[in-house]
Amino acid sequence: GAVVSQHPSRVICKSGTSVKIECRSLDFQATTMFWYRQFPKQSLMLMATSNEGSKATYEQGVEKDKFLINHASLTLSTLTVTSAHPEDSSFYICSARPVRQVSYEQYFGPGTRLTVT
Amino acid sequence: GENVEQHPSTLSVQEGDSAVIKCTYSDSASNYFPWYKQELGKGPQLIIDIRSNVGEKKDQRIAVTLNKTAKHFSLHITETQPEDSAVYFCAARPNTGTASKLTFGTGTRLQVTL
């Protein structure tokens, strides 16, 4: 149980185009999903917190117009990188917390490697 | 906000030996402390966690200890195997609401040599 999937696992796009990454909780419902970015040999950097049916909360320094997040259902959140540039190349990871009365655990997806050329 | 420090940054042990990774946190409101294992090119995998009402938790070869007074917690891996080689992250979170955030340590790269 507690499986989170991401699609695609890898994507290469040209500078100026937009890319959408999907995050799904496969066997549980998640009121809250999180999007992280990870640079090589570094820790996870939280970009935004996504709540089902409401606007995402972005961390300081993260451009909300560049990284569009939609949490349309209890099992799906999407991250769209708009007008991508080479500096947006990174490993993007989503995470989800199960809907429970007291929810402690947080499970991560396998990540999406974005390369912008 | 919360600050989590993790040591060491790299750790090399021989197969069969034990490995210990230590973390300290700053926010006394934190009450949930998970450990994640991340293999190259993959997402973090939750391997064990501990809540503040417990001092120690064990799951086969891995154990976590928590000292709330000193604000530190540790991961212990016994009888290490080559497949334990990965990057391990500790994290801390105050469980005050569904959107409360994990704060991660900087990671420890564990290498288990034959």
Short mmCIF file of C-alpha atoms in Angstrom, two decimals:
data_model
loop_
_atom_site.label_atom_id
_atom_site.label_comp_id
_atom_site.label_asym_id
_atom_site.label_seq_id
_atom_site.Cartn_x
_atom_site.Cartn_y
_atom_site.Cartn_z
CA GLY A 1 0.00 0.00 0.00
CA ALA A 2 0.81 3.73 0.04
CA VAL A 3 2.05 4.00 -3.54
CA VAL A 4 2.55 7.32 -5.26
CA SER A 5 3.18 7.43 -8.98
CA GLN A 6 4.52 10.18 -11.21
CA HIS A 7 4.32 10.60 -14.93
CA PRO A 8 6.44 11.05 -16.89
CA SER A 9 9.57 9.68 -15.24
CA ARG A 10 11.76 11.60 -17.66
CA VAL A 11 11.03 14.46 -20.01
CA ILE A 12 13.15 16.55 -22.33
CA CYS A 13 11.68 19.75 -23.66
CA LYS A 14 12.82 22.80 -25.55
CA SER A 15 13.29 26.16 -23.93
CA GLY A 16 10.06 28.18 -23.91
CA THR A 17 7.68 25.23 -23.90
CA SER A 18 5.54 24.01 -21.00
CA VAL A 19 5.66 20.63 -19.32
CA LYS A 20 3.05 18.96 -17.14
CA ILE A 21 3.94 16.40 -14.47
CA GLU A 22 1.25 14.23 -12.91
CA CYS A 23 1.27 12.86 -9.40
CA ARG A 24 -1.18 10.17 -8.34
CA SER A 25 -1.81 8.39 -5.08
CA LEU A 26 -2.70 4.91 -6.27
CA ASP A 27 -4.14 3.19 -3.23
CA PHE A 28 -5.11 5.99 -0.89
CA GLN A 29 -6.73 9.39 -0.92
CA ALA A 30 -4.65 12.45 -0.22
CA THR A 31 -6.06 15.78 0.87
CA THR A 32 -2.60 17.28 0.76
CA MET A 33 0.16 16.77 -1.76
CA PHE A 34 3.56 18.37 -1.81
CA TRP A 35 5.92 19.23 -4.66
CA TYR A 36 9.66 19.17 -4.15
CA ARG A 37 12.64 19.98 -6.28
CA GLN A 38 16.00 18.29 -5.80
CA PHE A 39 19.35 19.30 -7.25
CA PRO A 40 22.15 16.75 -7.59
CA LYS A 41 23.58 15.62 -4.25
CA GLN A 42 21.31 17.97 -2.33
CA SER A 43 18.35 17.65 -0.07
CA LEU A 44 14.71 18.09 -1.04
CA MET A 45 13.46 21.64 -1.41
CA LEU A 46 9.74 22.14 -0.86
CA MET A 47 8.20 24.18 -3.66
CA ALA A 48 4.52 24.18 -2.77
CA THR A 49 1.77 22.51 -0.81
CA SER A 50 -1.25 21.46 -2.79
CA ASN A 51 -4.68 21.04 -1.22
CA GLU A 52 -7.53 19.35 -3.01
CA GLY A 53 -10.05 21.88 -4.28
CA SER A 54 -8.13 24.97 -3.27
CA LYS A 55 -5.18 27.06 -4.36
CA ALA A 56 -1.69 25.81 -3.70
CA THR A 57 0.54 27.46 -1.12
CA TYR A 58 3.95 28.30 -2.53
CA GLU A 59 7.19 28.56 -0.61
CA GLN A 60 9.08 31.81 -0.57
CA GLY A 61 11.01 32.37 -3.77
CA VAL A 62 8.95 29.95 -5.87
CA GLU A 63 7.16 31.67 -8.76
CA LYS A 64 3.52 30.63 -8.74
CA ASP A 65 3.00 31.75 -12.34
CA LYS A 66 5.87 29.61 -13.48
CA PHE A 67 5.06 26.49 -11.50
CA LEU A 68 1.31 25.97 -11.83
CA ILE A 69 -0.17 23.44 -9.46
CA ASN A 70 -3.61 21.91 -9.71
CA HIS A 71 -5.03 19.43 -7.21
CA ALA A 72 -8.23 18.39 -8.93
CA SER A 73 -9.07 15.31 -6.92
CA LEU A 74 -8.05 13.37 -3.83
CA THR A 75 -5.73 11.22 -5.93
CA LEU A 76 -4.27 13.59 -8.52
CA SER A 77 -2.11 16.70 -8.45
CA THR A 78 -0.32 18.22 -11.42
CA LEU A 79 2.66 20.52 -11.71
CA THR A 80 3.06 22.51 -14.91
CA VAL A 81 6.38 24.18 -15.58
CA THR A 82 5.51 27.05 -17.90
CA SER A 83 7.92 28.64 -20.36
CA ALA A 84 10.65 26.30 -19.23
CA HIS A 85 14.28 27.40 -19.27
CA PRO A 86 17.48 25.39 -18.83
CA GLU A 87 17.73 26.50 -15.19
CA ASP A 88 14.42 24.69 -14.55
CA SER A 89 16.15 21.40 -15.30
CA SER A 90 15.93 19.38 -12.12
CA PHE A 91 14.47 16.33 -10.40
CA TYR A 92 10.87 17.03 -9.35
CA ILE A 93 9.29 14.82 -6.71
CA CYS A 94 5.74 14.82 -5.39
CA SER A 95 4.58 13.52 -2.06
CA ALA A 96 1.19 12.71 -0.57
CA ARG A 97 -0.28 12.31 2.87
CA PRO A 98 -3.16 9.88 3.38
CA VAL A 99 -6.50 11.22 4.53
CA ARG A 100 -6.86 9.90 8.05
CA GLN A 101 -8.04 11.28 11.33
CA VAL A 102 -4.44 11.56 12.41
CA SER A 103 -2.16 11.44 9.41
CA TYR A 104 1.52 11.17 10.08
CA GLU A 105 3.04 9.39 7.12
CA GLN A 106 4.06 11.08 3.92
CA TYR A 107 4.88 9.04 0.84
CA PHE A 108 6.95 10.10 -2.13
CA GLY A 109 6.66 9.43 -5.82
CA PRO A 110 9.57 8.13 -7.92
CA GLY A 111 10.40 11.58 -9.28
CA THR A 112 10.46 13.19 -12.72
CA ARG A 113 13.74 14.17 -14.34
CA LEU A 114 13.17 17.35 -16.38
CA THR A 115 15.79 18.45 -18.87
CA VAL A 116 15.26 21.72 -20.72
CA THR A 117 17.41 22.20 -23.80
CA GLY B 1 11.00 27.73 11.60
CA GLU B 2 12.39 24.26 12.05
CA ASN B 3 16.03 23.52 11.32
CA VAL B 4 17.30 19.95 11.01
CA GLU B 5 20.99 19.12 11.02
CA GLN B 6 22.25 15.72 9.94
CA HIS B 7 25.63 14.02 10.42
CA PRO B 8 27.70 12.60 8.94
CA SER B 9 27.32 13.67 5.32
CA THR B 10 29.06 10.50 4.15
CA LEU B 11 29.52 7.18 5.89
CA SER B 12 31.39 4.13 4.71
CA VAL B 13 31.06 0.83 6.58
CA GLN B 14 32.00 -2.73 5.86
CA GLU B 15 29.31 -5.26 5.18
CA GLY B 16 28.00 -6.66 8.44
CA ASP B 17 28.97 -3.64 10.51
CA SER B 18 26.51 -1.17 12.02
CA ALA B 19 25.80 2.33 10.75
CA VAL B 20 24.51 5.24 12.80
CA ILE B 21 23.20 8.53 11.44
CA LYS B 22 22.33 11.38 13.76
CA CYS B 23 20.00 14.35 13.45
CA THR B 24 19.18 17.31 15.63
CA TYR B 25 16.18 19.59 15.35
CA SER B 26 15.40 23.02 16.72
CA ASP B 27 11.60 23.31 17.03
CA SER B 28 10.25 21.78 20.24
CA ALA B 29 6.82 21.59 18.56
CA SER B 30 8.07 18.88 16.18
CA ASN B 31 6.57 15.54 17.10
CA TYR B 32 6.99 13.34 14.05
CA PHE B 33 10.38 12.15 12.79
CA PRO B 34 10.57 9.98 9.65
CA TRP B 35 13.62 8.56 7.93
CA TYR B 36 13.79 8.16 4.18
CA LYS B 37 16.11 6.12 1.97
CA GLN B 38 16.79 7.45 -1.52
CA GLU B 39 18.49 5.38 -4.16
CA LEU B 40 20.07 7.00 -7.19
CA GLY B 41 17.48 8.40 -9.57
CA LYS B 42 14.52 7.43 -7.39
CA GLY B 43 12.18 9.12 -4.95
CA PRO B 44 12.65 8.87 -1.18
CA GLN B 45 11.24 5.76 0.46
CA LEU B 46 9.90 5.90 4.01
CA ILE B 47 11.81 3.26 5.98
CA ILE B 48 10.90 4.02 9.57
CA ASP B 49 9.38 6.80 11.61
CA ILE B 50 8.91 7.70 15.24
CA ARG B 51 6.48 9.91 17.10
CA SER B 52 7.34 12.01 20.09
CA ASN B 53 5.52 9.79 22.57
CA VAL B 54 7.96 6.96 21.87
CA GLY B 55 11.68 6.80 22.65
CA GLU B 56 12.68 3.94 20.38
CA LYS B 57 11.25 1.97 17.50
CA LYS B 58 12.68 -1.06 15.76
CA ASP B 59 11.93 -2.83 12.49
CA GLN B 60 14.18 -5.79 11.78
CA ARG B 61 17.67 -4.38 11.12
CA ILE B 62 16.76 -0.73 11.47
CA ALA B 63 15.92 1.23 14.59
CA VAL B 64 15.32 4.84 15.45
CA THR B 65 15.83 6.50 18.81
CA LEU B 66 14.48 9.85 19.93
CA ASN B 67 15.62 12.11 22.75
CA LYS B 68 13.08 14.92 22.98
CA THR B 69 14.91 16.69 25.78
CA ALA B 70 18.09 16.97 23.76
CA LYS B 71 16.17 17.36 20.47
CA HIS B 72 18.00 14.66 18.63
CA PHE B 73 17.14 11.40 16.94
CA SER B 74 19.22 8.71 15.32
CA LEU B 75 18.93 5.94 12.76
CA HIS B 76 20.68 2.66 13.49
CA ILE B 77 21.23 0.02 10.83
CA THR B 78 22.69 -3.28 11.99
CA GLU B 79 24.26 -6.05 9.90
CA THR B 80 24.58 -3.74 6.94
CA GLN B 81 24.31 -5.14 3.44
CA PRO B 82 25.40 -3.71 0.07
CA GLU B 83 21.77 -2.96 -0.77
CA ASP B 84 21.68 -0.57 2.18
CA SER B 85 23.94 1.75 0.17
CA ALA B 86 21.90 4.88 -0.54
CA VAL B 87 21.32 8.42 0.68
CA TYR B 88 19.39 8.63 3.93
CA PHE B 89 17.40 11.70 4.96
CA CYS B 90 15.98 12.47 8.37
CA ALA B 91 13.07 14.87 8.74
CA ALA B 92 10.98 16.54 11.41
CA ARG B 93 7.47 17.91 11.43
CA PRO B 94 4.99 19.44 13.86
CA ASN B 95 1.78 17.51 13.29
CA THR B 96 -0.41 20.57 13.57
CA GLY B 97 -2.69 20.33 10.59
CA THR B 98 -2.87 18.48 7.30
CA ALA B 99 -0.54 20.93 5.57
CA SER B 100 2.21 20.91 8.18
CA LYS B 101 5.53 20.55 6.42
CA LEU B 102 8.45 18.19 6.74
CA THR B 103 11.84 19.79 7.24
CA PHE B 104 14.62 17.58 5.89
CA GLY B 105 18.18 17.12 6.94
CA THR B 106 20.94 17.46 4.38
CA GLY B 107 21.30 13.73 3.82
CA THR B 108 23.89 11.04 4.55
CA ARG B 109 25.44 9.02 1.76
CA LEU B 110 25.95 5.51 3.12
CA GLN B 111 28.33 3.20 1.32
CA VAL B 112 28.46 -0.43 2.40
CA THR B 113 31.61 -2.08 1.14
CA LEU B 114 32.24 -5.80 0.73
#
